[in-house]
Amino acid sequence: MWRLFTIWLGGLTLIGTATLANSAPRLPESVAAKDAAPKQTLLQITGNTRGKTVDLTRADLRALPNATLTTSTVVTDGTHEFRGFLMRDLLEQMDIQGSQVTAMALNDYAVNIPVEDFYRFNVIVAYAMDGKRLKRAGKGPLWIVYPRDAHKALQDIRYDYRWVWQLYRLEVQ
Ligand SMILES: Nc1nc2c(c(=O)[nH]1)N[C@H]1C(S)=C(S)[C@@H](COP(=O)(O)O)O[C@H]1N2
Ligand SMILES: [Mo]
């Protein structure tokens, strides 16, 4: 993704381009590994991270305050109990600030999500469904889940896009 930028330097204008999201991010070995062990990176955070990529293992993610959410989804039958952590807890605990997050998935899907969503709704990142670890074949290892049954506004295609499955990176802007 390319974005035009303009910088004003006391009357002097520089116009150029910058990559918005690391174009075609290379999949780290650890994330690409088939069955991630506890010490392998499951989620990366880039962007407003003081110049460092934050690599989080399954153990790191499980150590965040747990959150559960029972909801229907647009891709499964009935309701399911999802377990994971609140997106806002993740950003707050990592001391990462921003207004928008680009959520990127292992299948090269990416979508922008306003950080406001995480405060208006209890959006979670799930690593388990109905007590079982989410596998890649079942939208895992990480899946962004919205409480769609609790808010009529969330029963909308604009939010369906944001239920990123196979999530592996959050780029915060
Ligand atoms: N990783 C990933 N997440 C994704 C998508 C995708 O292609 N890849 N599609 C989005 C869209 S457009 C919708 S409507 C929902 C459901 O998509 P699905 O029916 O392809 O699972 O997931 C969203 N999350
Ligand atoms: Mo969709």
Coordinates of C-alpha atoms and ligand atoms in Angstrom, one line a residue:
M1 CA 0.0 0.0 0.0
W2 CA 1.4 3.4 -1.0
R3 CA 0.4 6.6 0.5
L4 CA 1.4 10.1 -0.6
F5 CA 3.0 12.2 2.1
T6 CA 3.6 15.9 2.3
I7 CA 6.1 17.4 4.7
W8 CA 6.2 21.2 5.3
L9 CA 9.6 22.5 6.3
G10 CA 9.3 26.2 6.7
G11 CA 7.8 26.9 3.3
L12 CA 9.7 24.0 1.7
T13 CA 7.4 21.2 0.6
L14 CA 8.7 17.7 0.2
I15 CA 6.4 15.3 -1.5
G16 CA 7.1 11.6 -1.6
T17 CA 5.7 8.2 -1.0
A18 CA 6.0 5.9 2.0
T19 CA 4.8 2.4 2.6
L20 CA 1.8 2.3 4.8
A21 CA 2.0 -1.3 5.7
N22 CA 5.3 -3.1 5.1
S23 CA 4.5 -4.1 1.5
A24 CA 4.4 -7.9 1.2
P25 CA 5.6 -8.7 4.7
R26 CA 7.8 -11.8 4.8
L27 CA 6.4 -14.5 7.0
P28 CA 8.8 -15.2 9.9
E29 CA 9.8 -18.9 10.1
S30 CA 8.4 -19.1 13.6
V31 CA 5.0 -17.9 12.4
A32 CA 5.1 -20.1 9.4
A33 CA 5.8 -23.2 11.4
K34 CA 2.9 -25.6 11.2
D35 CA 2.1 -26.3 14.8
A36 CA 3.4 -23.4 16.9
A37 CA 5.0 -24.5 20.1
P38 CA 4.7 -22.3 23.2
K39 CA 7.9 -20.4 22.5
Q40 CA 7.2 -19.6 18.9
T41 CA 5.9 -16.2 17.8
L42 CA 2.2 -16.3 17.2
L43 CA 1.5 -12.5 17.0
Q44 CA 3.7 -9.6 15.9
I45 CA 3.0 -6.0 16.6
T46 CA 4.7 -3.3 14.5
G47 CA 4.0 0.4 13.9
N48 CA 3.8 2.6 17.0
T49 CA 6.2 0.3 18.9
R50 CA 9.2 2.6 19.4
G51 CA 11.0 1.1 16.5
K52 CA 10.9 -2.5 17.7
T53 CA 8.8 -5.3 16.5
V54 CA 6.9 -6.9 19.4
D55 CA 6.9 -10.7 19.1
L56 CA 4.4 -12.5 21.3
T57 CA 4.4 -16.3 21.9
R58 CA 1.4 -18.4 22.8
A59 CA 2.6 -18.3 26.4
D60 CA 2.7 -14.4 26.3
L61 CA -0.8 -14.3 24.9
R62 CA -2.2 -16.7 27.4
A63 CA -0.7 -14.6 30.2
L64 CA -2.8 -11.6 29.2
P65 CA -6.1 -11.3 31.1
N66 CA -8.4 -13.9 29.7
A67 CA -11.6 -12.9 28.0
T68 CA -14.4 -15.1 26.8
L69 CA -17.2 -14.3 24.4
T70 CA -20.1 -16.4 23.3
T71 CA -21.4 -15.5 19.9
S72 CA -22.6 -16.6 16.6
T73 CA -20.3 -16.0 13.6
V74 CA -21.1 -15.6 9.9
V75 CA -19.0 -18.7 9.1
T76 CA -20.1 -21.2 11.6
D77 CA -23.4 -22.8 12.8
G78 CA -24.8 -21.8 16.2
T79 CA -23.0 -20.0 18.9
H80 CA -19.5 -20.7 20.2
E81 CA -17.5 -19.8 23.2
F82 CA -14.3 -18.0 22.2
R83 CA -11.5 -17.5 24.6
G84 CA -8.6 -15.1 24.2
F85 CA -7.8 -11.6 25.3
L86 CA -9.3 -8.1 24.8
M87 CA -7.6 -6.2 22.0
R88 CA -7.6 -3.1 24.1
D89 CA -5.9 -5.0 27.0
L90 CA -3.2 -6.1 24.6
L91 CA -2.5 -2.5 23.4
E92 CA -2.6 -1.1 26.9
Q93 CA -0.4 -3.7 28.4
M94 CA 2.2 -3.2 25.6
D95 CA 1.8 0.6 26.1
I96 CA 1.1 1.0 22.4
Q97 CA -1.0 3.9 21.2
G98 CA -2.7 4.6 17.9
S99 CA -5.9 5.2 16.1
Q100 CA -5.9 2.5 13.6
V101 CA -4.6 -1.1 13.4
T102 CA -3.9 -3.0 10.2
A103 CA -4.6 -6.6 11.0
M104 CA -2.7 -9.0 8.7
A105 CA -3.4 -12.7 8.2
L106 CA -1.4 -15.7 7.1
N107 CA -3.3 -15.9 3.9
D108 CA -2.3 -12.3 2.9
Y109 CA -5.6 -10.8 3.9
A110 CA -5.3 -7.4 5.6
V111 CA -7.8 -4.9 6.9
N112 CA -7.8 -1.6 8.8
I113 CA -9.6 -1.5 12.0
P114 CA -10.2 1.7 14.0
V115 CA -8.9 1.4 17.6
E116 CA -12.2 2.9 18.7
D117 CA -13.8 -0.5 18.0
F118 CA -11.8 -2.0 20.8
Y119 CA -13.2 0.4 23.3
R120 CA -16.8 0.5 22.0
F121 CA -17.1 -3.3 21.8
N122 CA -15.3 -6.0 23.7
V123 CA -13.4 -7.1 20.7
I124 CA -11.2 -10.1 21.5
V125 CA -8.4 -12.0 19.8
A126 CA -9.4 -15.6 20.3
Y127 CA -7.0 -18.5 20.5
A128 CA -9.6 -21.1 21.5
M129 CA -13.1 -22.0 20.5
D130 CA -15.4 -24.2 22.6
G131 CA -12.4 -25.1 24.8
K132 CA -10.2 -26.2 21.9
R133 CA -7.2 -24.4 20.6
L134 CA -7.9 -22.8 17.2
K135 CA -6.0 -24.6 14.5
R136 CA -5.1 -23.1 11.2
A137 CA -7.7 -25.1 9.4
G138 CA -10.4 -23.7 11.7
K139 CA -9.6 -20.0 11.4
G140 CA -6.7 -20.2 13.9
P141 CA -4.3 -19.8 15.4
L142 CA -5.7 -16.3 16.2
W143 CA -9.1 -15.0 15.2
I144 CA -10.4 -11.5 15.8
V145 CA -13.9 -11.9 17.2
Y146 CA -16.6 -9.2 17.7
P147 CA -19.6 -9.6 20.0
R148 CA -22.0 -9.5 17.1
D149 CA -25.0 -11.0 18.9
A150 CA -24.9 -8.3 21.6
H151 CA -24.9 -5.3 19.2
K152 CA -27.1 -4.9 16.2
A153 CA -24.6 -2.5 14.6
L154 CA -22.1 -5.3 14.4
Q155 CA -24.4 -7.4 12.2
D156 CA -23.0 -5.7 9.2
I157 CA -20.6 -6.5 6.4
R158 CA -18.3 -3.6 7.5
Y159 CA -17.6 -5.5 10.7
D160 CA -17.6 -9.0 9.1
Y161 CA -14.4 -7.8 7.2
R162 CA -12.8 -7.1 10.5
W163 CA -13.1 -10.7 11.9
V164 CA -9.7 -11.5 10.7
W165 CA -8.9 -15.2 11.0
Q166 CA -5.3 -16.6 10.8
L167 CA -4.2 -13.3 12.3
Y168 CA -0.4 -12.9 12.7
R169 CA 0.4 -9.2 12.7
L170 CA -1.0 -6.0 13.9
E171 CA 0.5 -2.8 12.5
V172 CA -0.5 0.2 14.7
Q173 CA -0.7 3.7 13.2
Ligands
LIG1 N1 -7.6 -14.2 7.2 C1 -8.7 -13.8 6.6 N2 -9.6 -13.2 7.4 C2 -10.8 -12.8 6.8 C3 -11.0 -12.9 5.4 C4 -10.0 -13.5 4.7 O1 -10.1 -13.7 3.4 N3 -8.9 -13.9 5.3 N4 -12.2 -12.5 4.9 C5 -13.0 -11.5 5.7 C6 -14.4 -11.4 5.2 S1 -14.5 -10.5 3.7 C7 -15.5 -11.9 5.8 S2 -17.0 -11.6 5.3 C8 -15.3 -12.8 7.0 C9 -15.8 -14.2 6.6 O2 -15.1 -14.6 5.5 P1 -15.0 -16.1 5.0 O3 -16.5 -16.5 4.7 O4 -14.2 -16.1 3.8 O5 -14.5 -17.0 6.1 O6 -13.9 -13.0 7.3 C10 -13.0 -11.9 7.2 N5 -11.7 -12.3 7.6
MO2 MO -16.8 -10.8 3.2

